[in-house]
PDB file of C-alpha atoms in Angstrom:
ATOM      1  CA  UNK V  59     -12.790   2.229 -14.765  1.00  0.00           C
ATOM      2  CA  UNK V  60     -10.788  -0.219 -16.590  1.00  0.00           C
ATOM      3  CA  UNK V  61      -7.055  -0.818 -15.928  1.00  0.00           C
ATOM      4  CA  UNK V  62      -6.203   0.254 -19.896  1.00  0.00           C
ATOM      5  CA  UNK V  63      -8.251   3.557 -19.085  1.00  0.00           C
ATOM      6  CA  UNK V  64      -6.473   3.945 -15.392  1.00  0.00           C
ATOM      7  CA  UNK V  65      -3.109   3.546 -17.525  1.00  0.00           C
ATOM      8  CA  UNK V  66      -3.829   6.034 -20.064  1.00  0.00           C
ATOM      9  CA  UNK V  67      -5.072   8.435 -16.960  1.00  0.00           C
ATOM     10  CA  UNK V  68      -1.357   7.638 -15.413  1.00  0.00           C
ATOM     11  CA  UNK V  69       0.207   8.572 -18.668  1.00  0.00           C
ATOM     12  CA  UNK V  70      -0.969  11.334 -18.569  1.00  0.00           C
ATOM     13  CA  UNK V  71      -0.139  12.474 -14.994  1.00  0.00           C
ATOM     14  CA  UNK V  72       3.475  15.137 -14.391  1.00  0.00           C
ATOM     15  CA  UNK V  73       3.911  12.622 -11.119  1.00  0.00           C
ATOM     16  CA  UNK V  74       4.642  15.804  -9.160  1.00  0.00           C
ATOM     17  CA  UNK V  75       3.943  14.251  -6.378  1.00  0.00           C
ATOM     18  CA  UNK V  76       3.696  10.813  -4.408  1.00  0.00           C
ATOM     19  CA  UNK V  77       0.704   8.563  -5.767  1.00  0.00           C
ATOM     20  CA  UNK V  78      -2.024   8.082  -2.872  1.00  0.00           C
ATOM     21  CA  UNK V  79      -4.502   5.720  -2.018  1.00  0.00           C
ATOM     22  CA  UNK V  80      -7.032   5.850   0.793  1.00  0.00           C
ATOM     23  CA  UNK V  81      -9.797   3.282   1.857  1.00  0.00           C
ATOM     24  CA  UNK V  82      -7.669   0.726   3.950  1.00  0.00           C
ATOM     25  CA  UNK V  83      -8.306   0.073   7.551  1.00  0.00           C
ATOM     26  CA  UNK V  84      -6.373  -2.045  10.587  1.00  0.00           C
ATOM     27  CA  UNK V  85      -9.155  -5.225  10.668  1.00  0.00           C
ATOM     28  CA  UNK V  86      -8.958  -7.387  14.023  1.00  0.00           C
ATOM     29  CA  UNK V  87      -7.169  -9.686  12.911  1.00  0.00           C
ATOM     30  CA  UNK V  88      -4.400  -7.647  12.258  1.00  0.00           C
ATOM     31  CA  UNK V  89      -4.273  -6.978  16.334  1.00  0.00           C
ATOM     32  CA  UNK V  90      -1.620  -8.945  18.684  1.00  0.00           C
ATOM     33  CA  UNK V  91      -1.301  -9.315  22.580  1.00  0.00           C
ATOM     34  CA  UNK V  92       0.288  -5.451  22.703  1.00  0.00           C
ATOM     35  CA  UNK V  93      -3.192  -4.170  21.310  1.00  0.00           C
ATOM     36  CA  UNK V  94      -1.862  -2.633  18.290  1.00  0.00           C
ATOM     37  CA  UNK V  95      -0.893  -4.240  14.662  1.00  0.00           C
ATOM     38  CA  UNK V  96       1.417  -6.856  15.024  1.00  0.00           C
ATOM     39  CA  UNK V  97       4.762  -6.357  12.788  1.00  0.00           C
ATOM     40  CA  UNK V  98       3.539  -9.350  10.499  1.00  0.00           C
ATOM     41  CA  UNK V  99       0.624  -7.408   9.307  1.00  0.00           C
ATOM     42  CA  UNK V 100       2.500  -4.557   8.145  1.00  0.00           C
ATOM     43  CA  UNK V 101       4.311  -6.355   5.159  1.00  0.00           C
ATOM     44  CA  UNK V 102       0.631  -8.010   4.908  1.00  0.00           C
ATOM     45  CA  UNK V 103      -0.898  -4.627   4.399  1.00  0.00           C
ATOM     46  CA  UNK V 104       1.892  -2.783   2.806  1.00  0.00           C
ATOM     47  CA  UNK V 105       1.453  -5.798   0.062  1.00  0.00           C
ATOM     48  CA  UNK V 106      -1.950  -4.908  -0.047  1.00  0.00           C
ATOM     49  CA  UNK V 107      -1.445  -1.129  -1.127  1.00  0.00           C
ATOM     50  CA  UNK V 108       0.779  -2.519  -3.457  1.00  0.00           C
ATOM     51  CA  UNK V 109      -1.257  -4.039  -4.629  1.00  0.00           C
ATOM     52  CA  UNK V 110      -3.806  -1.346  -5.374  1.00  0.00           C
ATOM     53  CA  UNK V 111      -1.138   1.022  -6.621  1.00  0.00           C
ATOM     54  CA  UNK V 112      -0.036  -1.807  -9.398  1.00  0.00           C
ATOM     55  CA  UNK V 113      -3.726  -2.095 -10.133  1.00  0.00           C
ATOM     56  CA  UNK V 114      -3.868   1.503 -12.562  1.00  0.00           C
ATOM     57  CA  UNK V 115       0.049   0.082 -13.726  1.00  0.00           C
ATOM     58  CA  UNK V 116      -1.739  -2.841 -15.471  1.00  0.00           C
ATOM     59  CA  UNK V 117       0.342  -5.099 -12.823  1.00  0.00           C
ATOM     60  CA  UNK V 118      -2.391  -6.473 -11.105  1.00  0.00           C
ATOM     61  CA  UNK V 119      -3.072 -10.298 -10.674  1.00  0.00           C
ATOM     62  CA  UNK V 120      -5.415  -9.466 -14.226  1.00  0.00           C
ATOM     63  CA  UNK V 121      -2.090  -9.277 -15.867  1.00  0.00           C
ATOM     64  CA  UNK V 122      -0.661 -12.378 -14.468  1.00  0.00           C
ATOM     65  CA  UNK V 123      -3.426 -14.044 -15.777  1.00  0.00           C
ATOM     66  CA  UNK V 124      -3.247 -12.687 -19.443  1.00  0.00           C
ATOM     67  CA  UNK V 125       0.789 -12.686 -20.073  1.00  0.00           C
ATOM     68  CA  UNK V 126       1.883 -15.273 -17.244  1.00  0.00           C
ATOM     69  CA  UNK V 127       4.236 -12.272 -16.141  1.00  0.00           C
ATOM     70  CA  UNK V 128       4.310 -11.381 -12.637  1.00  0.00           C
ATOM     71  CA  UNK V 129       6.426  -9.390  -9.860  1.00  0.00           C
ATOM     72  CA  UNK V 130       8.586 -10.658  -7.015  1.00  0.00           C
ATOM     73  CA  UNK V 131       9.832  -8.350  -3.962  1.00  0.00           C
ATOM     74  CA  UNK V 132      13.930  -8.846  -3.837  1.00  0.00           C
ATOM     75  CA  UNK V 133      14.230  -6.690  -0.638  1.00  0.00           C
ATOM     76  CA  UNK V 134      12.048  -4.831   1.886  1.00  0.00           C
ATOM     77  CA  UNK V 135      12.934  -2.930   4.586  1.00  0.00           C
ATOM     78  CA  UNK V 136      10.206  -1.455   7.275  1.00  0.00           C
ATOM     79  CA  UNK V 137      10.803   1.253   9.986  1.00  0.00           C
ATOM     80  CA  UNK V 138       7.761   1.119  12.576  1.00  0.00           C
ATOM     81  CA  UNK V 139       7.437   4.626  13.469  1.00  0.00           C
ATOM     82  CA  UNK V 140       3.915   4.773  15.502  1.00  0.00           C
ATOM     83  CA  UNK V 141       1.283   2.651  16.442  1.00  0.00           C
ATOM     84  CA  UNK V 142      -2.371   1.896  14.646  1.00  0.00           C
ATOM     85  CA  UNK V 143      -4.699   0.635  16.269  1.00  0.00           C
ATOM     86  CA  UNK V 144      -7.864  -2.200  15.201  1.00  0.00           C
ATOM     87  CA  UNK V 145     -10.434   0.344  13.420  1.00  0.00           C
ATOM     88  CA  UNK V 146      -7.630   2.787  12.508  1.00  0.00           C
ATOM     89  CA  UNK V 147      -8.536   4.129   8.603  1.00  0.00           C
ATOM     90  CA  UNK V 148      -4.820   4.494   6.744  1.00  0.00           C
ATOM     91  CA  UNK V 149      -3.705   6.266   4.340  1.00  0.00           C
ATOM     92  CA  UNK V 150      -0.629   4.977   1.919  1.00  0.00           C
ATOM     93  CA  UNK V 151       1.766   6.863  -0.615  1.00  0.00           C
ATOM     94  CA  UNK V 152       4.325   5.475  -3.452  1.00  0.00           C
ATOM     95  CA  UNK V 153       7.236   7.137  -4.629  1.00  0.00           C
ATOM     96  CA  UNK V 154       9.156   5.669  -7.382  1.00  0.00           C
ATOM     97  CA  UNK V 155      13.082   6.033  -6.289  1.00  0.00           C
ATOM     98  CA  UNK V 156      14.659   4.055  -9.366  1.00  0.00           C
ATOM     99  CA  UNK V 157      13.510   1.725 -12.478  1.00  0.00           C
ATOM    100  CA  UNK V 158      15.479   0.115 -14.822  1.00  0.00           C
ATOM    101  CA  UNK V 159      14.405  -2.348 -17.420  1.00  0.00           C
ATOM    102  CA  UNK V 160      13.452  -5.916 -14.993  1.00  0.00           C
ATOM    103  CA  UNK V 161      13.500  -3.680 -11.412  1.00  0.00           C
ATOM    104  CA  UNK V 162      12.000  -0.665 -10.051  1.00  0.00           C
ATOM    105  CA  UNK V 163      12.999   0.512  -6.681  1.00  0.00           C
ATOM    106  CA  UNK V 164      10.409   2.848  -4.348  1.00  0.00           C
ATOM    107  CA  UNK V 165       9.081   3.770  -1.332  1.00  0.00           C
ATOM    108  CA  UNK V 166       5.792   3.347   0.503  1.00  0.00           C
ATOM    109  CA  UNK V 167       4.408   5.561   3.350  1.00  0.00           C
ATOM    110  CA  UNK V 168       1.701   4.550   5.883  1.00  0.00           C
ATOM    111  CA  UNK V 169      -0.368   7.364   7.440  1.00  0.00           C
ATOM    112  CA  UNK V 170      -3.365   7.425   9.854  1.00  0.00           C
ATOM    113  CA  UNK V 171      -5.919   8.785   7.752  1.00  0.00           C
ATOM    114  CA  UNK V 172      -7.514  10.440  10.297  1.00  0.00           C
ATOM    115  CA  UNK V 173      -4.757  12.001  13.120  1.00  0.00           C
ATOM    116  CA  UNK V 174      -2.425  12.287  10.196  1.00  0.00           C
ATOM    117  CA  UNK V 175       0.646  10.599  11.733  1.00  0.00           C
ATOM    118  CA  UNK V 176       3.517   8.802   9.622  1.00  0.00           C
ATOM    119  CA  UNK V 177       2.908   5.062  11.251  1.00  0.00           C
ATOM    120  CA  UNK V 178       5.356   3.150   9.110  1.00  0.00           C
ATOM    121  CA  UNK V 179       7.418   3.321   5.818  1.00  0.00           C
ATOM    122  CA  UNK V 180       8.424   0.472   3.226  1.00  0.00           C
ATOM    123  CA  UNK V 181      10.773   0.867   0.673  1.00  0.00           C
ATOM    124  CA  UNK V 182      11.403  -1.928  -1.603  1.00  0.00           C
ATOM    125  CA  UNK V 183      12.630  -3.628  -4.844  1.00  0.00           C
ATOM    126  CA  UNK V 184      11.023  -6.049  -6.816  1.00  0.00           C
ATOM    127  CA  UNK V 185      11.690  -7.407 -10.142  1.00  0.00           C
ATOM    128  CA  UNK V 186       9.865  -8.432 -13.119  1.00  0.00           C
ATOM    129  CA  UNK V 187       9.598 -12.091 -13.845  1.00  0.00           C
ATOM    130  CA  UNK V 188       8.548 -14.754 -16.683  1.00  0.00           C
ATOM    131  CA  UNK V 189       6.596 -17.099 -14.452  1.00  0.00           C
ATOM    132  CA  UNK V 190       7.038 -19.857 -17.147  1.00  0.00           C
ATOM    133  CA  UNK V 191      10.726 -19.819 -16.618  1.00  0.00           C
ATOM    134  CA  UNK V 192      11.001 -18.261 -12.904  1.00  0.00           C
ATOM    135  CA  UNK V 193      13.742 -15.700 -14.461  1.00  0.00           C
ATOM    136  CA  UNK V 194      13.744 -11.975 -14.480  1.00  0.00           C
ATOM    137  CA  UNK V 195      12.405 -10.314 -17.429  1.00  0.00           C
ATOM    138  CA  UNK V 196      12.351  -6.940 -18.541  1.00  0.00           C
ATOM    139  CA  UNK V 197       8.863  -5.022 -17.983  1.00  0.00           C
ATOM    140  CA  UNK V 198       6.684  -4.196 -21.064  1.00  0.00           C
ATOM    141  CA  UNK V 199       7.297  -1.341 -23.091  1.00  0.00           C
ATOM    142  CA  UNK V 200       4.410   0.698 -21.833  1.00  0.00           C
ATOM    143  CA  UNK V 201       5.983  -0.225 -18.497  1.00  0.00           C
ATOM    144  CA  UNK V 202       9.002   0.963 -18.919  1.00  0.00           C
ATOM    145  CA  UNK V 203       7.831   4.135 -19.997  1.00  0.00           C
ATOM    146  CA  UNK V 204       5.330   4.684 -17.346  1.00  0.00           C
ATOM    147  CA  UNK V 205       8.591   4.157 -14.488  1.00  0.00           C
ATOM    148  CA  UNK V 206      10.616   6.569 -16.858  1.00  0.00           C
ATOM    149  CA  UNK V 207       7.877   9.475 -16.657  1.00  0.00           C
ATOM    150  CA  UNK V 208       7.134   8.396 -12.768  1.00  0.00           C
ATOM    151  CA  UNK V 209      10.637   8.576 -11.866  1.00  0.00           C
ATOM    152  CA  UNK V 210      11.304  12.212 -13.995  1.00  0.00           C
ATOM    153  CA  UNK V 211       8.309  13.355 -11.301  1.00  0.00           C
ATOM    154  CA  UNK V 212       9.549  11.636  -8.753  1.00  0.00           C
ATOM    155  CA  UNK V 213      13.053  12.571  -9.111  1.00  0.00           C
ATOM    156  CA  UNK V 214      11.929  16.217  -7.969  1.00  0.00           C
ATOM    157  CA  UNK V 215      10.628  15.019  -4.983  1.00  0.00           C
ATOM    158  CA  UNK V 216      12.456  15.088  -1.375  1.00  0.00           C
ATOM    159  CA  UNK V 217      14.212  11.631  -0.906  1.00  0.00           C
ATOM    160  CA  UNK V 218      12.124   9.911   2.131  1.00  0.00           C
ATOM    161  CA  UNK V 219      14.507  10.230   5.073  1.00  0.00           C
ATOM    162  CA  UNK V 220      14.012   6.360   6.234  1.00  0.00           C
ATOM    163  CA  UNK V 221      15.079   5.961   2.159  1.00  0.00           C
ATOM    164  CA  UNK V 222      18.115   3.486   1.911  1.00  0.00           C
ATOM    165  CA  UNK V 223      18.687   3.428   5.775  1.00  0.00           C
ATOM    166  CA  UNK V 224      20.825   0.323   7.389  1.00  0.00           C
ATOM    167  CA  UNK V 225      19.847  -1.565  10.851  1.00  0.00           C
ATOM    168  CA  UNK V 226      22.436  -0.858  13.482  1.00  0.00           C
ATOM    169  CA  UNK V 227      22.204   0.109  17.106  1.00  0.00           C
ATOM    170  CA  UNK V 228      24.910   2.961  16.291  1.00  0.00           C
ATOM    171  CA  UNK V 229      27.741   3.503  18.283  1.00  0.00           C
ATOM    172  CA  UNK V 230      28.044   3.981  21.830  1.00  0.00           C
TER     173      UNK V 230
END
């Protein structure tokens, strides 16, 4: 399927729940000394599922190419929850949390497809840029009223718990 007919499959989705993606898998060299993914490769293959997610948005490196618009990440923040292992099949979700007319704001799980387990979250914000001028620029109509009906789904959904959490160490 096309991206245009993905979109118009997205517009007409209630967003009732979290979008999903399946098909991604922990590759070896992903794997450090500990045996398990190294931190590194989480952003690597949390950037990945993004990836896939913005393909059906019409945000894929197809529309770089055609408008010379793109996407940068502002802020990420990951919470390592359980190990995957080389081999390990995931499983990702995306929640939209906010949008407004350059940003959007929202949260990634990663699942093991198979056991089931929460292994990691990602929530981030990025914001939409003119790459001829390397300044933010709003998103495209049909953009901005894909994140509006997303986030009126979304909106009903439970926050994610890990969702706008600081680093500390607490008190003692």
């Amino acid at each position: 399927m096309n991206s245009s007919q993905d979109r118009l499959d997205y517009a007409q989705q209630s967003f009732e729940a979290p979008l999903e993606l399946t098909g991604m898998v922990v590759e070896p060299a992903h794997i450090d000394a500990n045996g398990h993914m190294n931190v590194g490769f989480y952003n690597v293959i949390f950037d990945q599922a993004l990836d896939r997610f913005f393909t059906p948005f019409d945000l894929d490196w197809n529309y770089v190419q055609r408008t010379n618009l793109s996407t940068f990440v502002l802020e990420t923040h990951v919470c390592y929850l359980q190990e995957v292992l080389e081999g390990d099949q995931l499983r990702f979700t995306f929640q939209l949390l906010g949008a407004d007319a350059k940003r959007i704001h929202y949260f990634m799980n990663m699942y093991h497809a198979e056991n089931g387990y929460l292994a990691a979250t990602s929530e981030q914000i990025l914001v939409h840029v003119d790459l001829a001028t390397r300044r933010s620029s709003p998103f495209l109509p049909e953009h901005q009223q894909l994140f509006e009906r997303m986030i009126a789904g979304h909106a009903k959904l439970p926050r994610p718990p890990q969702a706008g959490k600081s680093i500390g160490m607490g008190k003692k």
